[in-house]
Short mmCIF file of N, CA and C and ligand atoms in Angstrom, two decimals:
data_model
loop_
_atom_site.label_atom_id
_atom_site.label_comp_id
_atom_site.label_asym_id
_atom_site.label_seq_id
_atom_site.Cartn_x
_atom_site.Cartn_y
_atom_site.Cartn_z
N MET A 1 1.03 -1.31 -0.13
CA MET A 1 -0.09 -0.04 0.02
C MET A 1 0.77 1.20 0.03
N GLN A 2 0.48 2.38 -0.75
CA GLN A 2 1.35 3.24 -0.92
C GLN A 2 0.41 4.70 -0.22
N SER A 3 1.22 5.54 0.46
CA SER A 3 0.76 6.65 0.75
C SER A 3 1.76 7.71 0.34
N GLY A 4 1.30 8.61 -0.50
CA GLY A 4 2.10 9.41 -1.13
C GLY A 4 2.82 10.38 0.07
N SER A 5 2.01 10.90 0.83
CA SER A 5 2.63 12.10 1.62
C SER A 5 3.25 11.57 2.77
N GLN A 6 3.14 10.24 3.33
CA GLN A 6 3.86 9.50 4.18
C GLN A 6 5.40 8.95 3.75
N GLY A 7 5.13 8.73 2.57
CA GLY A 7 6.37 8.21 1.98
C GLY A 7 7.15 9.55 1.71
N PHE A 8 6.74 10.39 1.34
CA PHE A 8 7.43 11.64 1.10
C PHE A 8 8.18 12.14 2.24
N LEU A 9 7.23 12.08 3.40
CA LEU A 9 7.99 12.59 4.62
C LEU A 9 8.73 11.94 5.23
N SER A 10 8.86 10.43 5.34
CA SER A 10 9.78 9.43 5.58
C SER A 10 10.94 9.78 5.10
N ALA A 11 10.71 9.82 3.70
CA ALA A 11 12.02 9.92 2.76
C ALA A 11 13.00 11.21 3.13
N ASP A 12 11.96 12.42 3.35
CA ASP A 12 12.77 13.42 3.75
C ASP A 12 13.35 13.69 4.70
N ARG A 13 12.60 13.09 5.94
CA ARG A 13 13.39 12.74 7.29
C ARG A 13 14.92 12.27 7.28
N SER A 14 14.74 11.33 6.32
CA SER A 14 16.02 10.21 6.38
C SER A 14 17.12 10.95 5.59
N LYS A 15 17.05 12.05 4.98
CA LYS A 15 18.21 12.88 4.34
C LYS A 15 18.92 13.67 5.54
N PRO A 16 20.12 13.56 5.25
CA PRO A 16 21.13 14.15 6.22
C PRO A 16 21.08 15.63 6.02
N LYS A 17 20.95 16.22 7.23
CA LYS A 17 20.88 17.76 7.08
C LYS A 17 22.23 18.11 6.66
N LYS A 18 22.20 19.25 5.69
CA LYS A 18 23.13 19.52 5.10
C LYS A 18 24.02 20.71 5.86
N LYS A 19 25.27 20.37 6.20
CA LYS A 19 26.16 21.17 7.09
C LYS A 19 27.35 21.76 6.20
N ARG A 20 28.19 22.52 6.93
CA ARG A 20 28.89 23.59 6.19
C ARG A 20 30.35 23.18 6.63
N VAL A 21 31.20 22.70 5.95
CA VAL A 21 32.42 22.45 6.57
C VAL A 21 33.72 23.20 5.95
N LEU A 22 34.83 23.66 6.82
CA LEU A 22 35.83 24.47 6.47
C LEU A 22 36.99 23.59 6.51
N ILE A 23 37.44 23.35 5.46
CA ILE A 23 38.80 22.55 5.34
C ILE A 23 40.07 23.58 5.10
N VAL A 24 40.78 23.46 6.11
CA VAL A 24 42.16 24.14 5.95
C VAL A 24 43.38 23.46 5.96
N GLU A 25 43.59 23.14 4.50
CA GLU A 25 44.83 22.14 4.22
C GLU A 25 45.59 22.46 3.10
N ASP A 26 46.81 22.52 2.83
CA ASP A 26 47.56 23.01 2.02
C ASP A 26 47.93 21.52 1.04
N ASN A 27 47.84 20.61 1.58
CA ASN A 27 48.07 19.45 0.60
C ASN A 27 46.84 19.34 -0.21
N HIS A 28 46.98 19.52 -1.59
CA HIS A 28 45.80 19.01 -2.51
C HIS A 28 45.33 18.00 -2.35
N LEU A 29 46.01 16.82 -2.42
CA LEU A 29 45.33 15.52 -2.29
C LEU A 29 44.45 15.35 -1.15
N ASP A 30 44.87 15.79 0.11
CA ASP A 30 44.25 15.57 1.22
C ASP A 30 42.94 16.51 1.25
N SER A 31 43.00 17.61 0.86
CA SER A 31 42.01 18.66 0.63
C SER A 31 41.10 17.95 -0.34
N ALA A 32 41.36 17.38 -1.55
CA ALA A 32 40.58 16.89 -2.27
C ALA A 32 39.73 15.68 -1.69
N LEU A 33 40.42 14.94 -1.02
CA LEU A 33 39.87 13.69 -0.45
C LEU A 33 38.93 14.03 0.69
N PHE A 34 39.40 14.95 1.67
CA PHE A 34 38.30 15.26 2.32
C PHE A 34 37.17 16.09 2.03
N SER A 35 37.24 16.78 1.16
CA SER A 35 36.28 17.51 0.18
C SER A 35 35.11 16.60 -0.42
N ALA A 36 35.66 15.72 -1.18
CA ALA A 36 34.91 14.84 -1.77
C ALA A 36 34.20 13.79 -0.83
N LEU A 37 34.55 13.19 0.30
CA LEU A 37 34.11 12.71 1.24
C LEU A 37 32.76 13.41 1.86
N LEU A 38 33.20 14.71 2.33
CA LEU A 38 31.93 15.54 2.77
C LEU A 38 30.92 15.81 1.59
N GLU A 39 31.39 15.95 0.55
CA GLU A 39 30.30 16.32 -0.42
C GLU A 39 29.43 15.09 -0.72
N SER A 40 29.98 13.95 -0.49
CA SER A 40 29.42 12.61 -0.96
C SER A 40 28.62 12.52 0.21
N GLN A 41 28.62 13.19 1.42
CA GLN A 41 27.55 13.00 2.45
C GLN A 41 26.51 14.23 2.46
N GLY A 42 26.67 14.90 1.32
CA GLY A 42 25.80 15.88 1.07
C GLY A 42 26.01 17.48 1.93
N HIS A 43 27.12 17.61 2.37
CA HIS A 43 27.50 18.61 3.15
C HIS A 43 28.15 19.74 1.97
N GLU A 44 27.99 21.28 2.45
CA GLU A 44 28.76 22.33 1.65
C GLU A 44 30.21 22.25 2.29
N VAL A 45 31.03 22.63 1.33
CA VAL A 45 32.45 22.53 1.76
C VAL A 45 33.25 23.98 1.34
N LEU A 46 33.99 24.49 2.12
CA LEU A 46 34.95 25.66 1.99
C LEU A 46 36.15 25.31 2.23
N LYS A 47 37.02 25.71 1.41
CA LYS A 47 38.43 25.32 1.37
C LYS A 47 39.34 26.29 1.61
N ALA A 48 40.38 26.44 2.36
CA ALA A 48 41.58 27.19 2.22
C ALA A 48 42.75 26.63 2.46
N ALA A 49 43.70 27.10 1.71
CA ALA A 49 45.09 26.38 1.73
C ALA A 49 46.27 27.20 2.53
N ASN A 50 45.80 27.96 3.28
CA ASN A 50 46.64 28.44 4.21
C ASN A 50 45.96 29.08 5.70
N ALA A 51 46.72 29.42 6.68
CA ALA A 51 45.84 29.72 7.97
C ALA A 51 45.03 31.05 7.61
N ALA A 52 45.76 31.92 7.11
CA ALA A 52 44.92 33.35 7.04
C ALA A 52 43.85 33.05 6.41
N ASP A 53 43.67 32.63 5.20
CA ASP A 53 42.61 32.54 4.36
C ASP A 53 41.40 31.55 5.46
N GLY A 54 41.99 30.80 5.95
CA GLY A 54 41.19 29.92 7.01
C GLY A 54 40.34 30.62 8.28
N LEU A 55 41.29 31.42 8.79
CA LEU A 55 40.63 32.35 9.79
C LEU A 55 39.68 33.10 9.36
N LYS A 56 40.02 33.80 8.13
CA LYS A 56 39.02 34.70 7.54
C LYS A 56 37.46 33.71 7.21
N LEU A 57 37.71 32.68 6.36
CA LEU A 57 36.82 31.96 6.12
C LEU A 57 35.74 31.32 7.35
N ALA A 58 36.68 30.98 8.44
CA ALA A 58 35.86 30.73 9.58
C ALA A 58 35.09 31.90 9.97
N ARG A 59 35.83 33.10 10.32
CA ARG A 59 34.97 34.39 11.10
C ARG A 59 33.77 34.62 10.06
N GLU A 60 33.66 34.64 8.63
CA GLU A 60 32.76 34.98 7.84
C GLU A 60 31.79 34.14 7.53
N ASN A 61 31.90 32.89 7.88
CA ASN A 61 30.96 31.69 7.27
C ASN A 61 30.52 30.84 8.39
N ASP A 62 30.86 30.88 9.59
CA ASP A 62 30.18 30.24 10.72
C ASP A 62 30.10 28.72 10.21
N PRO A 63 31.18 28.20 10.07
CA PRO A 63 30.99 26.51 9.57
C PRO A 63 30.63 25.66 10.83
N ASP A 64 29.75 24.73 10.62
CA ASP A 64 29.63 23.88 11.55
C ASP A 64 30.80 23.10 12.12
N LEU A 65 31.67 22.92 11.28
CA LEU A 65 33.08 22.04 11.77
C LEU A 65 34.30 22.53 10.67
N ILE A 66 35.57 22.64 11.58
CA ILE A 66 36.56 22.99 10.71
C ILE A 66 37.54 21.68 10.66
N ILE A 67 38.06 21.35 9.66
CA ILE A 67 39.24 20.37 9.58
C ILE A 67 40.70 21.20 9.41
N MET A 68 41.45 21.15 10.06
CA MET A 68 42.51 22.06 10.44
C MET A 68 43.82 21.30 10.29
N ASP A 69 44.78 21.31 9.28
CA ASP A 69 45.99 20.74 9.27
C ASP A 69 46.87 21.55 10.13
N VAL A 70 47.91 20.68 10.70
CA VAL A 70 48.91 21.32 11.44
C VAL A 70 50.06 22.31 10.61
N ARG A 71 50.50 21.48 9.67
CA ARG A 71 51.47 22.23 8.90
C ARG A 71 50.71 22.93 7.76
N LEU A 72 51.02 24.23 7.96
CA LEU A 72 50.31 25.10 6.98
C LEU A 72 51.47 26.18 6.58
N PRO A 73 51.39 26.69 5.42
CA PRO A 73 52.54 27.67 5.11
C PRO A 73 52.78 28.89 5.64
N ASP A 74 51.54 29.40 6.27
CA ASP A 74 52.06 30.63 7.00
C ASP A 74 51.78 30.59 8.61
N MET A 75 51.18 29.61 9.30
CA MET A 75 50.85 29.61 10.50
C MET A 75 50.79 28.05 11.08
N SER A 76 51.19 27.87 12.42
CA SER A 76 50.89 26.23 12.60
C SER A 76 49.29 26.26 12.74
N GLY A 77 48.83 24.82 12.39
CA GLY A 77 47.25 24.60 12.71
C GLY A 77 47.01 24.90 14.11
N PHE A 78 48.17 24.48 15.10
CA PHE A 78 47.76 24.51 16.23
C PHE A 78 47.55 25.99 16.70
N GLU A 79 48.20 26.82 16.14
CA GLU A 79 47.99 28.31 16.59
C GLU A 79 46.72 28.87 15.89
N ALA A 80 46.47 28.42 14.76
CA ALA A 80 45.21 28.88 14.12
C ALA A 80 44.13 28.40 14.98
N THR A 81 44.16 27.25 15.43
CA THR A 81 43.10 26.49 16.62
C THR A 81 43.02 27.51 17.60
N ARG A 82 44.16 27.61 18.16
CA ARG A 82 43.99 28.46 19.62
C ARG A 82 43.46 30.00 19.16
N THR A 83 43.65 30.39 18.17
CA THR A 83 43.26 31.81 17.78
C THR A 83 41.66 31.84 17.71
N LEU A 84 41.10 30.60 16.90
CA LEU A 84 39.68 30.65 16.79
C LEU A 84 39.06 29.95 18.07
N LYS A 85 39.60 29.37 18.87
CA LYS A 85 39.04 28.97 20.17
C LYS A 85 39.16 30.25 21.28
N ASN A 86 39.73 31.15 21.00
CA ASN A 86 39.82 32.43 21.99
C ASN A 86 39.01 33.42 21.31
N GLU A 87 38.32 33.10 20.38
CA GLU A 87 37.37 34.27 19.97
C GLU A 87 35.95 34.12 20.01
N GLU A 88 35.38 34.80 20.56
CA GLU A 88 33.91 34.57 21.09
C GLU A 88 33.25 34.00 19.90
N ALA A 89 33.22 34.59 18.77
CA ALA A 89 32.26 34.21 17.64
C ALA A 89 32.66 32.77 16.84
N THR A 90 33.71 32.24 17.22
CA THR A 90 34.21 31.01 16.63
C THR A 90 34.51 29.96 17.41
N ARG A 91 34.53 30.34 18.77
CA ARG A 91 35.02 29.36 19.87
C ARG A 91 34.26 27.99 19.87
N ASP A 92 32.89 27.78 19.76
CA ASP A 92 32.24 26.77 19.79
C ASP A 92 32.09 26.05 18.48
N ILE A 93 32.89 26.51 17.36
CA ILE A 93 33.16 25.56 16.42
C ILE A 93 33.83 24.33 16.63
N PRO A 94 33.40 23.19 16.17
CA PRO A 94 34.36 22.06 16.50
C PRO A 94 35.51 21.98 15.47
N ILE A 95 36.74 21.92 16.03
CA ILE A 95 37.96 21.58 15.20
C ILE A 95 38.61 20.27 15.21
N ILE A 96 38.70 19.77 14.13
CA ILE A 96 39.51 18.51 13.98
C ILE A 96 40.85 18.81 13.61
N VAL A 97 41.76 18.67 14.30
CA VAL A 97 43.27 18.60 13.61
C VAL A 97 43.78 17.77 13.23
N THR A 98 44.19 17.72 11.91
CA THR A 98 44.73 16.50 10.96
C THR A 98 46.44 16.82 10.89
N SER A 99 46.96 15.68 10.81
CA SER A 99 48.46 15.76 10.34
C SER A 99 48.70 14.31 10.13
N ALA A 100 50.06 14.49 9.34
CA ALA A 100 50.65 13.20 9.15
C ALA A 100 51.42 12.58 10.38
N TYR A 101 51.91 11.58 10.59
CA TYR A 101 52.53 11.10 11.75
C TYR A 101 53.83 11.86 11.89
N GLY A 102 54.46 12.07 12.87
CA GLY A 102 55.70 12.90 12.90
C GLY A 102 55.75 13.68 14.06
N PRO A 103 56.68 14.64 14.12
CA PRO A 103 56.75 15.81 15.05
C PRO A 103 55.65 16.51 15.47
N TYR A 104 54.81 16.53 14.57
CA TYR A 104 53.49 17.47 14.71
C TYR A 104 52.52 16.54 15.42
N ALA A 105 52.63 15.40 15.44
CA ALA A 105 51.62 14.74 15.92
C ALA A 105 51.79 14.51 17.69
N ASP A 106 52.21 15.64 18.29
CA ASP A 106 52.54 15.85 19.66
C ASP A 106 51.36 15.94 20.68
N LYS A 107 51.20 14.87 21.38
CA LYS A 107 50.05 14.96 22.01
C LYS A 107 49.58 16.05 22.95
N ALA A 108 50.74 16.57 23.36
CA ALA A 108 50.69 17.68 24.57
C ALA A 108 50.05 18.99 23.76
N GLU A 109 50.59 19.14 22.72
CA GLU A 109 50.18 20.44 21.68
C GLU A 109 48.77 20.40 21.37
N VAL A 110 48.30 18.75 20.77
CA VAL A 110 47.31 18.85 20.56
C VAL A 110 46.04 18.95 21.62
N ARG A 111 46.52 18.63 22.87
CA ARG A 111 45.59 18.87 24.02
C ARG A 111 45.42 20.48 24.26
N GLU A 112 46.73 21.07 24.16
CA GLU A 112 46.86 22.60 24.47
C GLU A 112 46.22 23.43 23.41
N CYS A 113 45.99 23.30 22.15
CA CYS A 113 45.63 23.94 21.16
C CYS A 113 44.10 24.03 21.42
N GLY A 114 43.30 23.34 22.16
CA GLY A 114 42.04 23.11 22.53
C GLY A 114 41.15 22.73 21.43
N CYS A 115 41.67 21.96 20.43
CA CYS A 115 40.97 21.22 19.24
C CYS A 115 40.03 20.29 19.85
N ASP A 116 39.08 19.80 18.91
CA ASP A 116 37.98 18.75 19.61
C ASP A 116 38.40 17.53 19.41
N ALA A 117 39.08 17.07 18.55
CA ALA A 117 39.68 15.84 17.97
C ALA A 117 40.93 15.79 17.46
N TYR A 118 41.77 14.81 17.16
CA TYR A 118 42.98 14.82 16.28
C TYR A 118 42.72 13.56 15.51
N MET A 119 43.02 13.85 14.10
CA MET A 119 43.05 12.86 13.27
C MET A 119 44.10 12.74 12.25
N PRO A 120 45.11 11.39 12.59
CA PRO A 120 46.15 11.28 11.98
C PRO A 120 45.92 11.14 10.01
N THR A 121 46.64 11.55 9.63
CA THR A 121 46.72 11.24 8.13
C THR A 121 47.92 10.14 7.62
N PRO A 122 47.69 9.49 6.81
CA PRO A 122 46.53 9.34 5.91
C PRO A 122 45.41 8.81 6.58
N ILE A 123 44.40 9.54 6.16
CA ILE A 123 43.11 8.89 6.94
C ILE A 123 42.40 7.48 6.56
N GLN A 124 41.75 6.85 7.52
CA GLN A 124 41.01 5.66 7.10
C GLN A 124 39.50 6.31 6.91
N ILE A 125 38.93 5.80 5.77
CA ILE A 125 37.80 6.40 5.04
C ILE A 125 36.69 6.29 6.38
N THR A 126 36.30 5.17 6.74
CA THR A 126 35.35 4.98 7.60
C THR A 126 35.46 5.50 8.57
N GLY A 127 36.69 5.69 9.45
CA GLY A 127 36.77 6.29 10.69
C GLY A 127 36.62 7.95 10.50
N PHE A 128 37.26 8.50 9.22
CA PHE A 128 36.82 10.14 8.89
C PHE A 128 35.36 10.28 8.89
N VAL A 129 34.35 9.20 8.04
CA VAL A 129 33.08 9.78 7.93
C VAL A 129 32.42 9.51 9.21
N ASP A 130 32.83 8.52 10.28
CA ASP A 130 32.26 8.39 11.63
C ASP A 130 32.60 9.57 12.42
N LEU A 131 33.85 10.22 12.12
CA LEU A 131 34.19 11.23 13.09
C LEU A 131 33.42 12.56 12.65
N ILE A 132 33.27 12.79 11.56
CA ILE A 132 32.60 13.92 10.90
C ILE A 132 31.22 13.67 11.45
N HIS A 133 30.54 12.60 11.29
CA HIS A 133 29.29 12.25 11.63
C HIS A 133 29.08 12.79 13.15
N THR A 134 29.81 12.50 13.99
CA THR A 134 29.83 12.72 15.48
C THR A 134 29.71 14.34 15.73
N PHE A 135 30.41 14.86 15.24
CA PHE A 135 30.50 16.35 15.18
C PHE A 135 29.48 16.93 14.60
N LEU A 136 28.96 16.67 13.29
CA LEU A 136 28.01 17.37 12.71
C LEU A 136 26.46 16.95 13.20
N ASN A 137 26.33 15.68 13.74
CA ASN A 137 25.17 15.44 14.40
C ASN A 137 24.87 15.97 15.60
N ARG A 138 26.07 16.40 16.34
CA ARG A 138 25.79 16.85 17.90
C ARG A 138 25.68 18.55 17.93
N HIS A 139 26.15 18.96 16.43
CA HIS A 139 26.14 20.55 16.74
C HIS A 139 24.81 20.65 16.07
N PRO A 140 23.99 21.88 16.56
CA PRO A 140 22.74 22.09 16.25
C PRO A 140 22.53 22.33 14.92
N ALA A 141 21.46 22.21 14.37
CA ALA A 141 21.36 22.41 12.70
C ALA A 141 21.27 23.94 12.43
N ARG A 142 21.96 24.37 11.39
CA ARG A 142 22.09 25.56 10.83
C ARG A 142 20.79 26.10 11.11
N LYS A 143 20.84 27.29 11.40
CA LYS A 143 19.82 28.42 11.14
C LYS A 143 19.51 28.70 9.76
N THR A 144 18.08 28.90 9.19
CA THR A 144 18.22 29.12 7.77
C THR A 144 17.64 30.70 7.78
N GLY A 145 18.13 31.51 6.87
CA GLY A 145 17.65 32.84 6.77
C GLY A 145 18.30 33.69 7.61
MN1 MN B 201 50.22 20.68 5.49
#
C-alpha cells in the first residue's frame, strides 16, 4: 500500500542535514579527498590552503566544523586553532586537527591547542566519515535565513 505524503515525509526525514565544513589544508590531495568525502555526504565545503584564509573563512561563514591541518605555509594549525578557540564568535565551532605522523603529532600540543579531536593522516575513510558525523550530528542544525 502506498501513501504518497507519508512516503514523502519519511524519505525527507532520512536525508542528512546539510552542514558547512571548512577545510584548512595546503596538501591538495588531502584537501580533495576530505572535500569529496564531505560532499558525498551532502555537505557544503569551504576550502583554504593557508591559515590566514582559513581564519577569514571561519569568521565570515560560521562553519559547523573545521578540519585543520597542522603544517600550513603561514602559521601552525595549532596556533590557528588556538586563535579561533579564543574568539567569542568562533570558539564553539568544533575543530578536528589533522596531520601526518611525525613531530607534529605531539599529544601535548594537540591537547593544549583546544581542538576537539585529532585525526592522523593518511585517514581511514570509514573512521573519517564516522568522526565527522559525530561532530556534525551533535552540533545544532544551521539556522536558515
Ligand atoms: Mn600541510
